[in-house]
Short mmCIF file of C-alpha atoms in Angstrom, two decimals:
data_model
loop_
_atom_site.label_atom_id
_atom_site.label_comp_id
_atom_site.label_asym_id
_atom_site.label_seq_id
_atom_site.Cartn_x
_atom_site.Cartn_y
_atom_site.Cartn_z
CA GLY A 228 82.41 101.48 103.40
CA PHE A 229 79.96 104.34 102.32
CA THR A 230 76.77 104.20 103.40
CA GLN A 231 75.37 107.33 101.54
CA LEU A 232 76.49 109.24 98.72
CA GLY A 233 75.18 112.50 98.41
CA GLU A 234 73.27 113.92 95.94
CA PRO A 235 74.82 117.32 94.06
CA VAL A 236 73.70 120.39 95.92
CA PRO A 237 71.22 122.54 93.75
CA GLU A 238 72.44 125.58 91.40
CA GLY A 239 72.66 128.70 93.40
CA LEU A 240 72.64 127.60 96.72
CA SER A 241 75.85 129.23 98.83
CA LEU A 242 77.28 127.99 101.94
CA ASN A 243 75.52 131.03 103.79
CA ASP A 244 72.35 129.74 102.55
CA VAL A 245 73.37 126.09 105.14
CA VAL A 246 74.80 128.30 107.39
CA LYS A 247 71.24 130.30 108.06
CA THR A 248 69.62 127.11 109.21
CA LEU A 249 71.88 125.79 111.73
CA PRO A 250 70.47 127.00 115.50
CA LYS A 251 72.51 129.92 116.83
CA GLU A 252 73.39 127.79 120.20
CA VAL A 253 75.36 125.50 117.75
CA PHE A 254 78.10 128.75 117.82
CA GLU A 255 78.12 129.71 121.67
CA VAL A 256 81.19 128.82 123.16
CA ASP A 257 81.24 127.42 126.74
CA ASP A 258 84.56 127.94 128.67
CA PHE A 259 82.84 124.77 131.02
CA LYS A 260 82.56 122.56 128.47
CA ALA A 261 85.72 123.77 126.69
CA PHE A 262 88.05 123.13 129.64
CA LYS A 263 85.95 119.79 130.02
CA THR A 264 87.57 118.67 126.92
CA VAL A 265 91.01 119.36 128.32
CA ALA A 266 89.97 117.39 131.43
CA ILE A 267 88.88 114.40 129.20
CA THR A 268 91.98 114.46 127.37
CA VAL A 269 94.56 114.57 129.90
CA SER A 270 92.84 112.13 132.74
CA SER A 271 92.89 110.00 129.60
CA VAL A 272 96.80 110.53 128.70
CA ALA A 273 97.35 110.06 132.06
CA ALA A 274 95.48 106.88 132.61
CA GLY A 275 97.19 105.62 129.29
CA TYR A 276 100.42 105.88 130.55
CA ALA A 277 99.91 104.60 133.86
CA ALA A 278 98.57 101.52 132.15
CA LEU A 279 101.94 101.24 129.92
CA ALA A 280 103.76 101.75 132.78
CA VAL A 281 102.23 98.42 134.58
CA ALA A 282 100.89 96.41 131.42
CA PRO A 283 103.02 93.57 130.19
CA TRP A 284 104.18 93.55 126.79
CA TYR A 285 101.25 91.35 125.24
CA LEU A 286 99.27 93.82 126.31
CA TYR A 287 101.23 96.92 124.46
CA PRO A 288 98.71 96.72 121.34
CA ILE A 289 95.99 97.33 123.16
CA VAL A 290 97.53 100.20 125.42
CA TYR A 291 98.83 101.85 122.27
CA ALA A 292 95.57 101.85 120.40
CA PHE A 293 93.91 103.51 123.33
CA LEU A 294 97.04 105.81 124.11
CA GLY A 295 97.59 107.16 120.78
CA THR A 296 93.86 107.84 120.32
CA ALA A 297 94.17 109.82 123.57
CA VAL A 298 97.03 111.88 122.28
CA THR A 299 95.11 112.92 119.28
CA GLY A 300 92.35 114.84 121.50
CA LEU A 301 95.71 117.24 122.45
CA PHE A 302 95.33 118.26 118.51
CA VAL A 303 91.89 118.35 118.45
CA ILE A 304 91.65 120.71 121.57
CA GLY A 305 94.55 122.80 119.57
CA HIS A 306 92.23 122.47 116.47
CA ASP A 307 89.21 124.14 118.28
CA CYS A 308 92.06 126.85 119.44
CA GLY A 309 93.43 127.41 115.96
CA HIS A 310 89.52 128.28 114.97
CA ASN A 311 88.86 130.72 118.09
CA SER A 312 86.08 128.34 118.84
CA PHE A 313 87.89 127.00 122.11
CA SER A 314 87.45 130.44 123.89
CA LYS A 315 86.35 133.65 122.98
CA SER A 316 89.77 135.15 124.37
CA GLN A 317 92.40 135.11 121.44
CA LEU A 318 95.06 134.96 124.10
CA VAL A 319 93.41 131.86 125.79
CA ASN A 320 93.49 130.37 122.27
CA ASP A 321 96.54 130.94 121.52
CA VAL A 322 98.14 129.99 124.83
CA VAL A 323 96.00 126.88 125.04
CA GLY A 324 96.91 125.97 121.51
CA THR A 325 100.21 125.89 121.69
CA ILE A 326 100.65 124.03 124.92
CA VAL A 327 98.45 121.38 123.86
CA MET A 328 100.26 120.97 120.40
CA THR A 329 103.88 121.03 122.05
CA PRO A 330 104.18 117.57 123.29
CA LEU A 331 103.15 116.50 119.59
CA ILE A 332 106.08 118.93 118.55
CA TYR A 333 103.18 120.28 116.19
CA PRO A 334 103.87 123.97 116.01
CA PHE A 335 100.62 125.69 116.63
CA GLU A 336 101.07 128.63 114.59
CA PRO A 337 102.49 127.16 111.33
CA TRP A 338 99.56 124.54 111.83
CA ARG A 339 97.27 127.10 112.46
CA ILE A 340 97.64 129.31 109.34
CA LYS A 341 97.95 126.39 106.98
CA HIS A 342 94.83 124.81 108.33
CA ASN A 343 92.93 127.80 107.94
CA THR A 344 94.11 127.70 104.44
CA HIS A 345 92.44 124.08 103.84
CA HIS A 346 89.15 125.65 105.30
CA ALA A 347 89.27 128.39 102.40
CA HIS A 348 90.03 126.17 99.75
CA THR A 349 88.95 122.92 100.63
CA ASN A 350 89.29 120.28 97.85
CA LYS A 351 90.65 122.76 95.48
CA LEU A 352 93.55 121.89 93.19
CA ILE A 353 96.98 123.45 94.18
CA MET A 354 95.30 125.46 97.03
CA ASP A 355 94.33 123.19 99.31
CA THR A 356 96.97 122.45 102.01
CA ALA A 357 95.74 119.56 103.77
CA TRP A 358 96.73 117.09 100.95
CA GLN A 359 96.63 117.29 97.19
CA PRO A 360 95.91 114.44 95.21
CA PHE A 361 99.10 112.98 93.17
CA ARG A 362 99.19 112.99 89.49
CA PRO A 363 99.68 110.60 86.77
CA HIS A 364 102.81 112.85 85.95
CA GLN A 365 103.97 113.06 89.17
CA TYR A 366 104.04 109.13 89.32
CA ASP A 367 105.27 108.50 85.77
CA ASN A 368 107.99 111.25 85.75
CA GLY A 369 108.97 110.04 89.86
CA SER A 370 112.28 108.58 90.17
CA PRO A 371 111.79 104.97 91.83
CA LEU A 372 112.07 106.61 95.40
CA VAL A 373 109.18 109.14 94.46
CA ARG A 374 107.07 105.92 93.06
CA GLY A 375 107.40 104.08 96.29
CA VAL A 376 106.41 106.81 98.43
CA ILE A 377 103.59 107.62 96.20
CA ARG A 378 102.09 103.73 96.15
CA ALA A 379 103.18 103.63 99.97
CA THR A 380 101.15 106.83 101.30
CA MET A 381 98.18 106.35 99.32
CA GLY A 382 98.26 102.72 99.79
CA PRO A 383 99.06 100.27 102.53
CA LEU A 384 101.03 103.00 104.66
CA TRP A 385 98.18 105.97 104.30
CA TRP A 386 98.93 105.93 108.01
CA MET A 387 102.40 107.38 107.58
CA ALA A 388 101.51 110.18 105.37
CA SER A 389 100.51 113.24 107.80
CA VAL A 390 104.44 112.78 109.26
CA GLY A 391 105.08 114.14 105.32
CA HIS A 392 102.80 116.69 105.78
CA TRP A 393 103.89 117.59 109.33
CA ILE A 394 107.67 118.22 107.93
CA PHE A 395 106.77 119.90 104.83
CA TRP A 396 104.20 122.40 105.94
CA HIS A 397 105.39 123.54 109.57
CA PHE A 398 108.93 124.34 110.23
CA ASP A 399 109.89 126.45 107.17
CA LEU A 400 109.64 130.08 107.44
CA SER A 401 109.97 131.08 104.01
CA LYS A 402 106.25 129.62 103.58
CA PHE A 403 104.99 132.41 105.79
CA ARG A 404 104.48 135.94 104.63
CA PRO A 405 106.48 138.46 107.01
CA GLN A 406 103.69 139.47 109.20
CA GLU A 407 103.42 136.14 110.49
CA GLN A 408 106.75 134.76 110.87
CA ASP A 409 106.94 136.23 114.60
CA LYS A 410 104.14 134.22 115.93
CA VAL A 411 105.54 131.27 113.71
CA LYS A 412 108.83 131.72 115.37
CA VAL A 413 106.98 131.38 118.79
CA SER A 414 105.66 128.23 118.15
CA LEU A 415 108.77 126.85 116.70
CA ALA A 416 110.87 127.83 120.09
CA ALA A 417 108.15 126.03 121.90
CA VAL A 418 108.37 122.91 120.05
CA ALA A 419 112.13 123.07 120.30
CA ALA A 420 112.20 123.93 124.26
CA PHE A 421 109.92 120.54 124.57
CA ALA A 422 112.55 118.95 122.49
CA ALA A 423 115.25 120.12 124.43
CA LEU A 424 113.72 119.68 127.70
CA VAL A 425 111.71 116.42 127.53
CA LEU A 426 112.45 114.51 124.79
CA ALA A 427 116.51 114.74 124.88
CA PRO A 428 116.35 113.81 128.70
CA LEU A 429 113.88 111.13 127.85
CA LEU A 430 116.87 109.96 125.36
CA VAL A 431 119.36 110.13 127.47
CA THR A 432 117.94 108.46 130.64
CA GLN A 433 115.74 105.98 129.15
CA GLY A 434 117.56 105.17 125.57
CA PRO A 435 117.05 104.48 122.38
CA VAL A 436 114.03 101.87 123.50
CA GLY A 437 112.51 103.72 126.38
CA PHE A 438 112.40 106.66 123.84
CA VAL A 439 110.48 104.27 121.57
CA LYS A 440 108.25 103.39 124.11
CA TRP A 441 107.25 106.32 125.98
CA TRP A 442 107.19 108.84 122.92
CA LEU A 443 107.63 107.45 119.77
CA VAL A 444 104.92 104.60 119.53
CA PRO A 445 101.92 107.36 120.90
CA TRP A 446 103.13 109.99 118.48
CA LEU A 447 102.85 107.24 115.83
CA GLY A 448 99.39 106.34 116.82
CA PHE A 449 98.42 110.26 116.36
CA HIS A 450 99.50 110.38 113.26
CA PHE A 451 97.69 107.44 112.19
CA TRP A 452 94.78 108.81 113.46
CA MET A 453 95.69 112.49 111.53
CA SER A 454 96.16 110.62 108.52
CA THR A 455 93.15 108.71 108.61
CA PHE A 456 91.17 111.74 109.26
CA THR A 457 92.08 113.77 106.55
CA MET A 458 91.83 110.74 104.27
CA VAL A 459 88.68 109.70 105.39
CA HIS A 460 86.88 112.91 105.37
CA HIS A 461 88.00 114.36 101.74
CA THR A 462 88.54 111.41 99.68
CA ALA A 463 86.15 109.23 97.70
CA PRO A 464 85.92 107.93 94.49
CA HIS A 465 83.07 110.20 93.34
CA ILE A 466 84.27 113.39 95.58
CA PRO A 467 86.16 116.12 93.20
CA PHE A 468 89.16 118.12 93.31
CA LYS A 469 88.58 121.33 90.86
CA PRO A 470 90.46 124.48 89.71
CA ASN A 471 90.11 127.74 91.00
CA ARG A 472 87.29 128.25 88.27
CA GLU A 473 85.38 125.55 88.82
CA TRP A 474 85.44 125.53 92.74
CA TYR A 475 82.20 126.28 94.36
CA ALA A 476 82.51 126.18 98.17
CA VAL A 477 78.95 125.02 99.56
CA GLU A 478 79.92 121.66 96.83
CA ALA A 479 83.18 121.20 98.75
CA GLN A 480 82.18 121.88 102.14
CA LEU A 481 78.75 120.04 102.25
CA ASN A 482 78.58 117.90 99.48
CA GLY A 483 82.54 117.45 99.44
CA THR A 484 83.40 116.10 103.03
CA VAL A 485 82.19 112.71 104.63
CA HIS A 486 80.79 112.51 107.81
CA CYS A 487 82.34 108.89 109.22
CA ASP A 488 80.57 106.90 112.35
CA TYR A 489 83.61 105.58 114.59
CA PRO A 490 83.23 103.22 117.60
CA ALA A 491 82.21 105.52 120.57
CA TRP A 492 85.52 105.57 122.30
CA ILE A 493 87.53 107.34 119.53
CA ASP A 494 84.79 109.75 119.38
CA LEU A 495 85.07 110.33 122.65
CA LEU A 496 88.55 110.68 122.95
CA CYS A 497 88.53 112.49 119.86
CA HIS A 498 86.16 115.08 120.74
CA ASP A 499 83.92 114.22 118.10
CA ILE A 500 86.36 115.16 115.22
CA SER A 501 84.52 112.43 113.02
CA VAL A 502 81.18 114.76 112.81
CA HIS A 503 83.27 116.46 110.01
CA ILE A 504 80.55 118.00 107.96
CA PRO A 505 79.44 121.07 110.20
CA HIS A 506 82.86 121.92 110.89
CA HIS A 507 83.34 122.51 107.27
CA VAL A 508 80.08 124.23 107.00
CA SER A 509 81.32 126.25 109.65
CA THR A 510 84.80 126.06 111.60
CA LYS A 511 83.10 128.78 114.63
CA ILE A 512 81.40 125.64 115.50
CA PRO A 513 83.25 124.26 118.96
CA SER A 514 83.82 120.65 118.72
CA TYR A 515 81.43 119.86 121.66
CA ASN A 516 78.69 121.50 119.27
CA LEU A 517 79.23 119.33 116.27
CA ARG A 518 76.80 116.91 116.79
CA LYS A 519 73.87 119.17 117.39
CA ALA A 520 74.87 120.92 114.42
CA TYR A 521 74.91 118.16 112.01
CA ALA A 522 71.45 116.58 113.59
CA ALA A 523 70.26 120.22 112.01
CA ILE A 524 72.21 120.12 108.72
CA GLN A 525 70.40 116.05 108.32
CA GLU A 526 67.22 117.60 109.23
CA LYS A 527 67.63 120.11 106.02
CA TRP A 528 70.19 118.79 103.69
CA ASP A 529 70.70 114.94 104.74
CA ARG A 530 70.13 114.07 100.75
CA HIS A 531 73.35 115.99 99.79
CA LEU A 532 75.57 114.18 102.22
CA ASN A 533 78.09 111.81 101.97
CA LYS A 534 78.24 109.42 104.87
CA ALA A 535 80.71 106.38 105.82
CA GLU A 536 81.79 103.79 108.47
CA PHE A 537 84.98 103.73 109.72
CA GLY A 538 86.31 100.00 108.79
CA PHE A 539 88.20 97.63 106.60
CA PRO A 540 85.94 98.01 103.27
CA LEU A 541 85.97 101.99 103.50
CA MET A 542 89.75 102.09 103.66
CA ASN A 543 90.10 99.62 101.23
CA THR A 544 87.86 101.58 98.87
CA ILE A 545 90.04 104.70 99.54
CA ILE A 546 93.54 103.31 99.16
CA ASP A 547 92.25 100.99 96.34
CA GLN A 548 90.18 103.60 94.26
CA CYS A 549 91.92 106.95 95.11
CA ASN A 550 95.79 106.56 94.11
CA LEU A 551 96.09 109.16 91.44
CA PHE A 552 93.78 112.20 90.28
CA ASP A 553 92.04 111.69 87.13
CA ALA A 554 91.99 115.09 85.72
CA ARG A 555 88.97 114.49 82.99
CA ARG A 556 86.71 113.56 85.79
CA SER A 557 88.44 115.82 88.39
#
């Protein structure tokens, strides 16, 4: 599934050296383009739900594939907000980010804090909060349940891994510093309000089947892409996870991140989140400028880039070969 394995970066190269080769316009925040992404996502989600309302049951797989991907666009907009690349206004970023992520029951501020930690420590052992590779001792010493979870989430149920990440990282106030907790509480209150005012009435009026049909299945579609994007763009047999003393920012962000080509309709609905290397070179690049930034990176640094094509061969490589961490080879 990999179309290119990146060569090691030269000694002495810094991440700032790479950033300096990008044109200044890729960092420009444009309110019109930003809210255009909102319009695309809102209209796509509305179209998906309209199709779900009238489609016969045998077309549900197609409708849910579209709707789950469209719903993922909400998260990608919130993702730009979390990096302050949606708007020049901190207030707009906070408000829009909270609103678009609330229907996913994803509290914006806890996610923002932990996600920015991921960018500061990408593929660093212990510190990276996107995910950590499982160690052999965790498997060997684990209960049958723990072993089963590891085998599933690093295997055929990889697409459920982000559900566990969502539960573990985002709802525990003790995981956040005292100065962060007020804004965290606002985000938690927002998702609690959505659950109480929208999801609970949905369950009461439509019953369990209606709840599954109208919310749970699209939500699981979103988590399919969350899990997939996280694994695909940071996981390969040759990409190392290193301890702090050996970690090198440009190696992790430029040479340790994967560019993956997806079908065009997925890129459209998910606002080019798959163009992932420039996003790790600089989080200040808005989603609508990622392709221009990637073209500039290819011009100068192409031989150091990891490239892949989404499909069965790629996913089979990852879930077959990337199960447990090899400390000897990192």
